[in-house]
Amino acid sequence: MVRCRALYFDGTSLRLIDDHVVERGNEVLVRVRYAGICGTDLQILRGYAGFRGVPGHEFVGVVKEADDPNLIGRRVVGEINVACGKCDMCSIGLRRHCRNRTVLGIAGRHGSFSEYLKLPPENLHPVPDGVTDEEAVFVEPLAAALEISEQLHIEPTFRAAVVGDGRLANLIAQVLRYRVQELRVFGRHERKLRLLEELGIEVALSVSEEDRAKYDLVVEATGRDSGLKTAIELVRPRGTVVLKSTIAGEYRIDLAPVVVNEIRLVGSRCGQFPPAITALRQKLVDVRRLIDGIYPLESYLEAFEAASSPGTMKVLLKP
Amino acid sequence: MVRCRALYFDGTSLRLIDDHVVERGNEVLVRVRYAGICGTDLQILRGYAGFRGVPGHEFVGVVKEADDPNLIGRRVVGEINVACGKCDMCSIGLRRHCRNRTVLGIAGRHGSFSEYLKLPPENLHPVPDGVTDEEAVFVEPLAAALEISEQLHIEPTFRAAVVGDGRLANLIAQVLRYRVQELRVFGRHERKLRLLEELGIEVALSVSEEDRAKYDLVVEATGRDSGLKTAIELVRPRGTVVLKSTIAGEYRIDLAPVVVNEIRLVGSRCGQFPPAITALRQKLVDVRRLIDGIYPLESYLEAFEAASSPGTMKVLLKP
């Protein structure tokens, strides 16, 4: 059991507390080194998922206490869904969809905006030496980006588009670029698009007549409801739109083109960690330039303000 | 060239005309025996697709004139999408998604609510002797029902649900029953559900707690926007919802469960005719009991009133 500093969300506001208790039980106690602020965290502070407690689900840390002595001192990242192992979803291998799951900093489990967190040992993955802490904190969102290729067969002949230019959209574009014949990112922020251009990725500020109904695969990762409308404009008949934005509230959308053009919409959430760790180790993805700022826990107001600003990519907390 | 009687929609109202000209060119002239009234026709009369002309796309008829003398006198049904054969969609075999297509009674081409219609010879399929006219007029909607299994791999272990109890929902249920382990139809009209029960298909008037997030495959065929909400309630994580309703206007929908549960939504429209003809020939599907009334062209007001009534299944016109 440790008592430590953490950010606590009571349903209305976030505040720094110094008496957050983490009782590890049979789980593993991890000292958090970095925690990333994600779009979902910003949604949670607006009421998404009705979460109360310590938010945060992206992290890299060092094992402080565990039943297995080999784990102690290891640098780790952690899968955020904690499964029961017994329900129908667990029994068909869909542990991330466990009916009784808790989710780190999102549902029924305190998260990573804290000096310490706990997770079961099976959720943890060691970080190889070639991957720095600043890179490892991106394993969770990078796994979410790679989830698309677990769900879909991405053909090398595909023409693909990403709608959005933020944190997750950037990672998705970096992952897709090696897998498709043609890739274009449609964004709204010149600075963010420039980050992609510097990696040799084609970008656009608006949808041209030629782009309409052209793409085999379109990934919507804007975090805004207008993104889906653009995605449906871009996708070809019988093509696929992947929905990556979890948005609280209702969309207003004309689904007639989805039926007439027989489009597939595929919701996509968390991914597996090992391919994300591999992609970082192999330097296939450049995450370092996405970090806009690193803040200590006590500067959380500043950190969240920075993370909410439209021009920002990734903000890290260093608890 | 023939001059004949037909129903004409001018964008505001439908009326019977007696000077409808059908000039076949290189196409085939067909004397219509029966034309079915479909949900899409009712939508068209409310403004869907901005169609002007003779509506109607379900029919069975007899070839009157054709370049190929072997066709003359043959009983035929016809695929409704007329493709250019040259665009990128045609070149990958997706002729029903041709960029330049016309669609019988729906887009740029007069339809089957007429004594005569024309279609290219490659769109026509002969009707085998064992299939009556009253059955053959169901080939088009039955092909739309079978389209689901062209788009998706339906595993025999699936638990499937159909939302809706109308014309198309009934055909979809009849097609799915032989392909899945468990099937339940969720409807609102006791009489329509009884038609399914008589075929040994399980039905329900409401979604129970046990039904929630249970089904591997859910087909939405209500023709109303509330159907999608129910479908998303029924489908399991990583399951598939097929959208069959083409509805004019916007849906209001909360897509967060689609993302969190990684659901696939698949739009589905027209299907291939040969498997539908085979299903009728093999008596795998019972369509005769779906016919609620047969009206001559001049009784079109009565026919459309009957087709619009919530208790009605299929209404046929006999031009």
XYZ file of C-alpha atoms in Angstrom:
638
model
C 0.000 0.000 0.000
C 1.243 3.464 -0.887
C -0.226 6.892 -0.262
C 0.740 9.319 -3.010
C -0.061 12.415 -5.039
C -2.575 12.137 -7.873
C -5.088 14.125 -9.915
C -8.646 13.352 -8.837
C -11.798 14.026 -10.886
C -14.968 14.266 -8.802
C -17.349 14.569 -11.759
C -17.091 18.344 -11.853
C -13.473 19.354 -11.524
C -9.990 17.940 -11.399
C -7.773 18.606 -8.381
C -4.401 17.527 -7.003
C -4.649 15.344 -3.903
C -1.789 14.017 -1.783
C -3.565 11.134 -0.050
C -4.404 8.846 -2.997
C -4.161 5.277 -1.695
C -3.043 2.465 -4.005
C -3.505 -0.999 -2.483
C -2.047 -3.476 -4.936
C -3.551 -6.759 -3.656
C -2.421 -9.427 -6.161
C -1.636 -6.824 -8.781
C 1.573 -4.984 -9.571
C 2.451 -1.565 -8.162
C 4.028 0.748 -10.741
C 5.794 4.075 -10.148
C 4.630 6.253 -13.060
C 7.390 8.082 -14.943
C 5.306 9.740 -17.661
C 1.571 9.860 -18.285
C 0.177 11.139 -21.585
C -2.936 13.302 -21.854
C -5.243 11.922 -24.529
C -8.407 13.172 -26.254
C -10.439 10.663 -24.250
C -9.144 12.256 -21.014
C -10.408 15.626 -22.198
C -13.785 13.997 -23.002
C -13.840 12.400 -19.540
C -13.407 15.807 -17.906
C -16.495 16.852 -19.933
C -18.514 13.938 -18.566
C -17.771 11.106 -21.013
C -18.247 7.629 -19.496
C -19.347 9.127 -16.143
C -15.915 8.462 -14.665
C -14.986 9.469 -11.103
C -11.481 8.977 -9.758
C -7.918 9.348 -11.045
C -7.996 9.589 -14.873
C -5.127 8.801 -17.242
C -4.421 5.609 -19.195
C -1.227 6.296 -21.128
C 1.931 5.728 -19.092
C 5.401 4.330 -18.754
C 6.705 3.404 -15.331
C 8.878 1.154 -13.205
C 7.603 -1.802 -11.176
C 7.857 -1.068 -7.470
C 6.103 -4.088 -5.946
C 4.906 -7.386 -7.427
C 4.367 -11.012 -6.406
C 6.878 -12.029 -9.093
C 10.302 -10.768 -7.953
C 11.541 -10.784 -11.575
C 9.207 -7.906 -12.355
C 10.548 -5.547 -9.732
C 12.585 -2.690 -11.204
C 11.432 -3.437 -14.766
C 10.412 -0.586 -17.011
C 6.854 -1.317 -18.195
C 3.875 -0.089 -20.152
C 0.398 -1.493 -19.500
C -2.708 -2.567 -21.423
C -5.585 -0.598 -19.985
C -8.458 -3.127 -20.090
C -8.537 -5.488 -17.109
C -10.567 -8.579 -17.998
C -12.439 -11.080 -15.828
C -11.226 -14.060 -17.897
C -14.581 -15.798 -17.452
C -17.272 -14.108 -19.567
C -18.277 -15.022 -23.142
C -16.067 -12.284 -24.628
C -12.990 -13.412 -22.652
C -13.704 -16.999 -23.687
C -13.473 -16.083 -27.405
C -10.262 -14.145 -26.870
C -11.796 -10.671 -26.822
C -10.462 -9.683 -23.406
C -10.457 -6.008 -24.352
C -14.245 -6.414 -24.711
C -14.697 -8.293 -21.420
C -18.262 -7.777 -20.157
C -16.984 -7.132 -16.632
C -13.848 -5.175 -17.465
C -12.427 -2.205 -15.663
C -10.389 0.270 -17.690
C -7.412 2.197 -16.346
C -8.504 5.786 -15.681
C -11.706 5.341 -17.722
C -13.999 2.861 -15.954
C -13.913 1.490 -12.409
C -10.155 1.808 -11.937
C -7.855 4.667 -11.020
C -5.435 5.738 -13.713
C -2.008 7.094 -14.475
C -2.259 10.775 -13.495
C -0.692 9.677 -10.223
C 2.686 8.838 -8.756
C 1.585 5.203 -8.495
C -0.896 2.918 -10.218
C -1.663 -0.784 -10.109
C -2.428 -3.281 -12.879
C -2.496 -7.091 -13.058
C 0.830 -8.620 -14.165
C -0.718 -9.959 -17.424
C -1.464 -6.378 -18.492
C 2.167 -5.281 -18.288
C 4.757 -5.376 -21.067
C 8.476 -4.737 -20.482
C 9.952 -1.871 -22.483
C 13.067 -2.890 -24.471
C 16.277 -0.930 -23.919
C 16.218 0.734 -27.329
C 12.956 2.536 -26.509
C 13.165 5.662 -24.325
C 10.598 6.662 -21.695
C 9.458 9.534 -23.910
C 8.781 7.024 -26.698
C 7.283 4.294 -24.512
C 4.523 6.567 -23.231
C 3.188 6.457 -26.806
C 2.739 2.678 -26.821
C -0.954 2.882 -25.829
C -2.075 5.356 -28.519
C 0.186 3.661 -31.068
C -1.478 0.322 -30.249
C -4.832 2.036 -30.855
C -3.540 3.176 -34.251
C -2.341 -0.340 -35.087
C -5.700 -1.808 -34.002
C -7.040 -0.906 -37.460
C -4.876 -3.573 -39.059
C -6.005 -6.146 -36.515
C -9.639 -5.464 -37.445
C -9.272 -5.106 -41.206
C -7.318 -6.642 -43.997
C -5.442 -3.656 -45.391
C -4.507 -4.429 -48.970
C -1.222 -2.986 -50.244
C -3.073 -1.603 -53.281
C -5.355 0.547 -51.104
C -5.684 4.273 -51.447
C -6.163 5.500 -47.881
C -7.111 8.768 -46.225
C -6.937 9.971 -42.645
C -9.355 12.691 -41.526
C -7.800 14.674 -38.687
C -4.318 15.917 -37.871
C -4.106 15.539 -34.095
C -2.194 13.142 -31.884
C -3.986 9.947 -32.866
C -4.447 10.910 -36.530
C -0.698 11.497 -36.788
C 0.126 8.056 -35.382
C -2.439 6.408 -37.658
C -0.933 8.121 -40.689
C 2.557 7.020 -39.651
C 1.356 3.432 -39.319
C -0.651 3.361 -42.562
C 2.032 4.923 -44.752
C 3.989 1.669 -44.989
C 0.930 -0.440 -45.742
C -0.882 1.287 -48.578
C -0.171 2.514 -52.054
C -1.383 6.053 -51.501
C -2.087 8.021 -48.338
C -3.442 11.512 -47.793
C -4.203 13.247 -44.502
C -7.013 15.817 -44.422
C -6.510 18.305 -41.594
C -7.268 21.826 -40.457
C -4.064 22.989 -38.752
C -1.107 23.968 -40.914
C 1.409 23.356 -38.123
C 0.121 19.845 -37.475
C 0.001 19.016 -41.150
C 3.585 20.222 -41.504
C 4.684 17.596 -38.964
C 3.273 14.979 -41.335
C 4.736 16.595 -44.432
C 8.172 16.508 -42.810
C 7.749 12.724 -42.681
C 6.949 12.665 -46.393
C 3.208 12.152 -45.911
C 0.824 13.874 -48.338
C -1.557 16.350 -46.705
C -4.528 18.534 -47.677
C -6.522 21.297 -46.007
C -9.723 20.550 -47.909
C -11.491 17.883 -49.933
C -11.163 18.440 -53.677
C -13.594 17.186 -56.318
C -11.064 14.459 -57.221
C -10.880 13.196 -53.647
C -14.607 12.480 -53.433
C -15.643 8.806 -53.309
C -12.055 7.851 -54.127
C -10.503 6.139 -51.102
C -10.688 2.418 -50.298
C -10.032 3.119 -46.620
C -10.720 6.281 -44.635
C -9.863 6.682 -40.956
C -11.856 9.272 -39.030
C -9.743 10.549 -36.133
C -10.756 14.165 -35.707
C -12.429 13.850 -32.316
C -15.269 15.939 -33.786
C -18.579 14.824 -35.236
C -17.969 16.672 -38.501
C -15.157 14.223 -39.250
C -17.528 11.389 -40.105
C -19.309 13.460 -42.733
C -15.975 14.175 -44.445
C -14.966 10.520 -44.191
C -18.186 9.410 -45.917
C -17.514 11.941 -48.680
C -14.042 10.523 -49.253
C -14.727 6.788 -49.234
C -15.473 4.860 -52.420
C -18.498 2.574 -52.858
C -17.969 -0.635 -50.848
C -15.059 1.066 -49.087
C -14.376 1.206 -45.344
C -14.514 4.057 -42.843
C -12.827 3.440 -39.499
C -14.252 5.450 -36.602
C -11.612 6.321 -34.048
C -13.214 9.282 -32.243
C -15.114 8.542 -29.057
C -17.386 11.502 -28.672
C -19.910 12.079 -25.903
C -23.358 12.800 -27.328
C -25.223 12.287 -30.558
C -24.094 12.616 -34.141
C -26.460 14.009 -36.738
C -25.748 12.141 -39.893
C -27.282 11.238 -43.227
C -26.757 7.487 -43.525
C -28.400 7.114 -46.974
C -24.974 7.246 -48.734
C -23.739 4.506 -46.393
C -26.555 2.212 -47.539
C -26.555 3.197 -51.221
C -22.771 2.913 -51.538
C -22.634 -0.115 -49.234
C -19.968 1.474 -47.065
C -18.578 -0.285 -43.997
C -18.201 1.790 -40.827
C -15.929 0.108 -38.315
C -15.613 1.328 -34.738
C -12.064 0.968 -33.430
C -10.671 1.399 -29.950
C -7.702 -0.151 -28.125
C -5.052 -2.336 -29.687
C -2.474 -4.900 -28.665
C 0.799 -3.624 -27.214
C 3.460 -5.961 -28.694
C 3.237 -4.643 -32.307
C 3.347 -1.068 -30.999
C 6.465 -1.780 -28.939
C 8.036 -3.428 -31.989
C 7.227 -0.427 -34.212
C 8.966 1.891 -31.733
C 11.962 -0.393 -31.316
C 12.349 -0.579 -35.098
C 12.029 3.232 -35.366
C 9.223 2.871 -37.897
C 7.291 5.606 -36.134
C 8.558 8.980 -35.001
C 6.825 10.040 -31.789
C 9.387 12.355 -30.212
C 8.440 15.359 -32.307
C 4.828 15.032 -31.123
C 5.694 16.056 -27.550
C 4.759 19.688 -26.984
C 5.371 19.875 -23.277
C 6.158 17.950 -20.108
C 4.589 19.170 -16.851
C 4.924 18.111 -13.228
C 1.700 16.961 -11.561
C 1.264 20.246 -9.685
C 1.148 22.144 -13.000
C -1.823 20.082 -14.147
C -4.020 23.110 -14.903
C -1.396 24.429 -17.276
C -0.907 20.946 -18.743
C -4.609 20.455 -19.463
C -4.921 23.919 -20.894
C -2.054 23.155 -23.248
C -3.539 19.733 -24.159
C -6.900 21.351 -24.952
C -5.437 23.982 -27.247
C -6.099 23.231 -30.927
C -2.464 23.694 -31.882
C -1.055 21.136 -29.440
C -0.044 17.564 -30.184
C 0.992 15.601 -27.077
C 1.313 16.844 -23.511
C 2.926 14.636 -20.867
C 2.659 14.700 -17.107
C 5.689 13.712 -15.048
C 4.283 12.665 -11.667
C -41.238 2.223 -79.824
C -44.421 1.825 -77.825
C -46.778 4.346 -76.316
C -48.411 2.971 -73.169
C -50.007 3.622 -69.808
C -47.750 4.320 -66.824
C -47.623 6.051 -63.444
C -45.649 9.284 -63.642
C -44.141 11.164 -60.670
C -43.499 14.859 -61.336
C -41.767 15.567 -58.024
C -45.013 16.411 -56.261
C -47.632 13.847 -57.155
C -48.100 10.578 -58.956
C -50.593 10.325 -61.819
C -51.662 7.843 -64.476
C -50.665 8.838 -68.009
C -51.509 7.052 -71.245
C -48.804 8.487 -73.502
C -45.641 7.130 -71.880
C -43.176 6.474 -74.696
C -40.647 3.647 -74.419
C -38.019 3.716 -77.166
C -35.897 0.607 -76.713
C -32.843 1.494 -78.851
C -30.381 -1.407 -78.358
C -32.120 -2.498 -75.202
C -34.904 -5.010 -74.642
C -38.583 -4.064 -74.481
C -40.463 -5.886 -71.727
C -44.243 -6.123 -71.210
C -44.641 -5.855 -67.415
C -46.888 -8.472 -65.821
C -46.485 -7.532 -62.172
C -44.644 -4.665 -60.465
C -44.080 -4.676 -56.697
C -44.341 -1.557 -54.536
C -41.316 -1.282 -52.261
C -40.388 0.919 -49.290
C -37.956 2.802 -51.524
C -40.842 3.701 -53.859
C -42.704 5.208 -50.925
C -39.557 7.163 -50.010
C -39.220 8.353 -53.620
C -42.749 9.770 -53.519
C -41.604 11.686 -50.415
C -38.639 13.155 -52.278
C -35.877 10.580 -51.796
C -33.205 10.616 -54.556
C -34.968 13.549 -56.296
C -36.442 11.184 -58.885
C -38.783 12.379 -61.656
C -40.422 9.921 -64.064
C -41.995 6.474 -63.880
C -41.009 4.817 -60.575
C -40.962 1.085 -59.805
C -38.048 -1.345 -59.908
C -39.517 -4.725 -58.941
C -41.128 -6.574 -61.829
C -41.675 -9.717 -63.792
C -42.550 -9.486 -67.463
C -42.322 -10.967 -70.935
C -39.885 -9.842 -73.629
C -41.726 -8.108 -76.452
C -38.849 -6.827 -78.619
C -35.103 -7.511 -78.552
C -32.133 -7.641 -80.923
C -31.645 -11.266 -79.908
C -34.633 -13.239 -81.304
C -34.104 -15.966 -78.657
C -35.179 -13.523 -75.970
C -38.568 -12.716 -77.463
C -41.447 -14.258 -75.518
C -39.201 -15.188 -72.534
C -40.428 -14.522 -69.031
C -37.830 -12.332 -67.327
C -36.871 -10.411 -64.243
C -34.262 -7.624 -64.378
C -31.357 -6.242 -62.372
C -32.089 -2.588 -61.773
C -28.624 -1.000 -62.000
C -27.519 -0.237 -65.561
C -23.730 0.141 -65.652
C -21.409 1.959 -68.064
C -18.893 -0.884 -68.082
C -16.024 1.602 -68.267
C -15.549 3.367 -64.904
C -13.241 2.266 -62.074
C -16.097 0.537 -60.211
C -17.170 -1.442 -63.297
C -13.545 -2.388 -63.899
C -13.287 -4.023 -60.444
C -16.550 -5.892 -60.951
C -18.761 -3.564 -58.924
C -21.231 -2.798 -61.716
C -24.004 -2.135 -59.209
C -21.808 0.717 -57.955
C -21.024 2.062 -61.431
C -20.180 5.780 -61.185
C -22.382 6.548 -64.198
C -25.207 4.129 -63.550
C -28.873 4.648 -64.090
C -31.262 2.752 -61.837
C -34.667 1.457 -62.950
C -37.335 3.731 -61.487
C -34.880 5.318 -59.051
C -32.282 7.324 -60.995
C -32.250 8.518 -64.605
C -34.390 5.705 -65.989
C -38.132 5.055 -66.123
C -39.332 2.078 -64.105
C -41.826 -0.726 -63.859
C -45.069 1.042 -62.884
C -45.873 0.915 -66.581
C -47.186 -1.464 -69.215
C -43.723 -1.499 -70.784
C -40.158 -0.910 -69.686
C -36.727 -1.312 -71.246
C -33.473 -2.712 -69.894
C -30.205 -3.846 -71.513
C -30.134 -7.591 -72.297
C -27.329 -8.241 -69.750
C -29.642 -7.035 -66.964
C -32.308 -9.650 -67.708
C -32.602 -13.133 -66.218
C -35.045 -15.755 -67.511
C -37.510 -17.085 -64.952
C -37.515 -20.902 -64.711
C -40.799 -22.760 -65.214
C -41.154 -23.790 -61.567
C -41.365 -20.162 -60.457
C -44.721 -18.387 -60.880
C -45.155 -14.723 -61.831
C -46.362 -13.968 -58.308
C -43.125 -15.436 -56.965
C -40.800 -13.989 -59.606
C -41.784 -10.410 -58.788
C -40.005 -10.985 -55.455
C -36.631 -11.736 -57.077
C -35.388 -8.157 -56.718
C -36.122 -7.733 -52.978
C -34.993 -11.300 -52.328
C -31.693 -10.530 -54.071
C -31.368 -7.494 -51.766
C -31.910 -9.825 -48.792
C -29.274 -12.246 -50.095
C -26.829 -9.386 -50.683
C -25.917 -9.611 -46.983
C -24.217 -12.953 -47.546
C -22.290 -11.577 -50.523
C -20.909 -8.785 -48.339
C -20.266 -10.736 -45.153
C -19.043 -14.127 -44.137
C -21.979 -15.463 -42.132
C -20.692 -18.141 -39.801
C -23.041 -21.034 -39.042
C -22.420 -20.508 -35.327
C -23.809 -16.951 -35.458
C -26.667 -15.730 -33.342
C -28.530 -13.301 -35.586
C -31.309 -10.764 -35.140
C -33.471 -8.882 -37.620
C -34.942 -5.543 -36.563
C -38.176 -4.925 -38.455
C -41.066 -7.089 -39.597
C -41.983 -5.600 -42.986
C -41.518 -6.890 -46.526
C -37.742 -6.809 -46.655
C -37.238 -7.834 -43.023
C -39.388 -10.898 -43.650
C -37.320 -11.953 -46.670
C -34.074 -11.360 -44.787
C -35.299 -13.533 -41.910
C -36.305 -16.288 -44.333
C -32.860 -16.195 -45.928
C -30.898 -16.044 -42.670
C -32.784 -18.855 -40.910
C -30.900 -21.549 -42.817
C -27.515 -19.990 -42.259
C -27.259 -19.276 -38.547
C -27.577 -21.130 -35.290
C -30.125 -18.810 -33.747
C -32.387 -16.164 -35.237
C -34.823 -13.738 -33.660
C -36.912 -11.051 -35.363
C -37.766 -7.912 -33.381
C -40.919 -6.263 -34.711
C -43.836 -4.083 -33.774
C -46.820 -5.602 -35.618
C -48.346 -8.785 -34.252
C -49.836 -9.784 -37.593
C -46.528 -9.434 -39.411
C -44.665 -11.298 -36.705
C -47.243 -14.091 -36.921
C -46.311 -14.611 -40.586
C -42.766 -15.312 -39.416
C -43.846 -17.493 -36.515
C -45.857 -19.623 -38.936
C -42.563 -20.335 -40.690
C -41.010 -21.407 -37.390
C -39.000 -18.217 -36.911
C -38.602 -16.860 -33.377
C -40.049 -13.385 -32.871
C -40.208 -10.710 -30.149
C -42.081 -7.441 -29.668
C -39.409 -5.893 -27.465
C -35.738 -6.154 -26.503
C -35.250 -8.017 -23.227
C -32.291 -7.604 -20.902
C -30.923 -10.928 -22.172
C -31.023 -9.786 -25.798
C -28.767 -6.791 -25.190
C -25.256 -6.960 -26.681
C -25.874 -10.622 -27.526
C -26.071 -11.009 -31.311
C -23.132 -11.569 -33.652
C -25.123 -10.192 -36.588
C -28.037 -7.753 -36.556
C -29.861 -6.628 -39.685
C -31.692 -3.302 -39.479
C -34.600 -3.325 -41.941
C -37.267 -1.205 -40.295
C -37.258 1.665 -42.756
C -37.226 3.973 -39.712
C -34.318 5.725 -38.041
C -35.158 4.239 -34.636
C -34.202 0.812 -35.999
C -30.476 1.549 -35.892
C -30.590 2.410 -32.202
C -32.219 -0.944 -31.457
C -29.721 -2.756 -33.671
C -26.785 -1.212 -31.798
C -28.379 -2.308 -28.505
C -28.632 -5.890 -29.739
C -25.201 -6.422 -31.287
C -22.302 -7.854 -29.300
C -18.864 -6.225 -29.089
C -17.031 -6.682 -32.427
C -20.338 -7.775 -33.978
C -21.895 -6.542 -37.232
C -24.965 -4.417 -37.933
C -26.236 -4.439 -41.512
C -28.109 -1.304 -42.556
C -30.837 -2.061 -45.078
C -33.103 0.994 -44.701
C -32.568 3.861 -47.126
C -34.099 6.815 -45.372
C -34.228 10.374 -46.644
C -32.791 12.795 -44.083
C -30.513 12.690 -41.084
C -30.245 10.169 -38.298
C -29.533 11.315 -34.760
C -27.349 8.685 -33.260
C -24.888 8.145 -30.440
C -21.900 6.488 -32.097
C -19.805 6.122 -28.918
C -20.984 2.477 -28.412
C -19.971 1.733 -32.016
C -16.411 2.869 -31.281
C -16.126 1.446 -27.752
C -17.544 -1.951 -28.755
C -15.781 -1.885 -32.132
C -19.000 -2.609 -33.996
C -19.100 -2.848 -37.793
C -21.968 -1.074 -39.564
C -22.372 -2.292 -43.132
C -24.614 -0.534 -45.628
C -26.346 -2.976 -47.941
C -28.417 -2.386 -51.054
C -29.031 -4.474 -54.194
C -27.983 -8.073 -54.704
C -27.351 -10.508 -57.524
C -30.369 -12.176 -59.105
C -29.219 -15.780 -59.753
C -29.121 -16.883 -56.079
C -32.554 -15.301 -55.529
C -34.024 -17.167 -58.503
C -32.470 -20.384 -57.200
C -33.927 -19.846 -53.715
C -37.406 -19.438 -55.213
C -37.014 -22.446 -57.513
C -35.914 -24.581 -54.563
C -38.864 -23.296 -52.474
C -36.480 -22.237 -49.704
C -38.381 -18.996 -49.315
C -42.137 -18.537 -49.038
C -43.173 -15.273 -50.717
C -46.775 -15.988 -51.720
C -48.219 -15.283 -48.297
C -46.607 -11.820 -48.344
C -48.949 -10.573 -51.102
C -51.710 -8.468 -49.576
C -53.269 -7.206 -52.754
C -52.982 -6.945 -56.538
C -54.244 -3.750 -58.215
C -54.621 -2.665 -61.823
C -52.657 0.454 -62.791
C -55.753 2.672 -62.692
C -56.280 1.792 -59.007
C -52.841 3.130 -58.123
C -54.127 5.505 -55.422
C -55.713 2.601 -53.596
C -52.607 0.474 -54.168
C -50.243 3.080 -52.701
C -52.570 3.705 -49.779
C -52.544 -0.021 -49.038
C -48.740 -0.219 -49.438
C -48.292 2.696 -47.004
C -50.456 1.186 -44.298
C -48.402 -0.213 -41.397
C -50.185 -3.554 -41.470
C -49.459 -4.323 -45.118
C -46.731 -6.567 -46.485
C -46.524 -6.560 -50.297
C -48.782 -4.810 -52.777
C -48.480 -5.587 -56.486
C -49.539 -3.583 -59.520
C -50.736 -5.445 -62.617
C -50.227 -3.017 -65.498
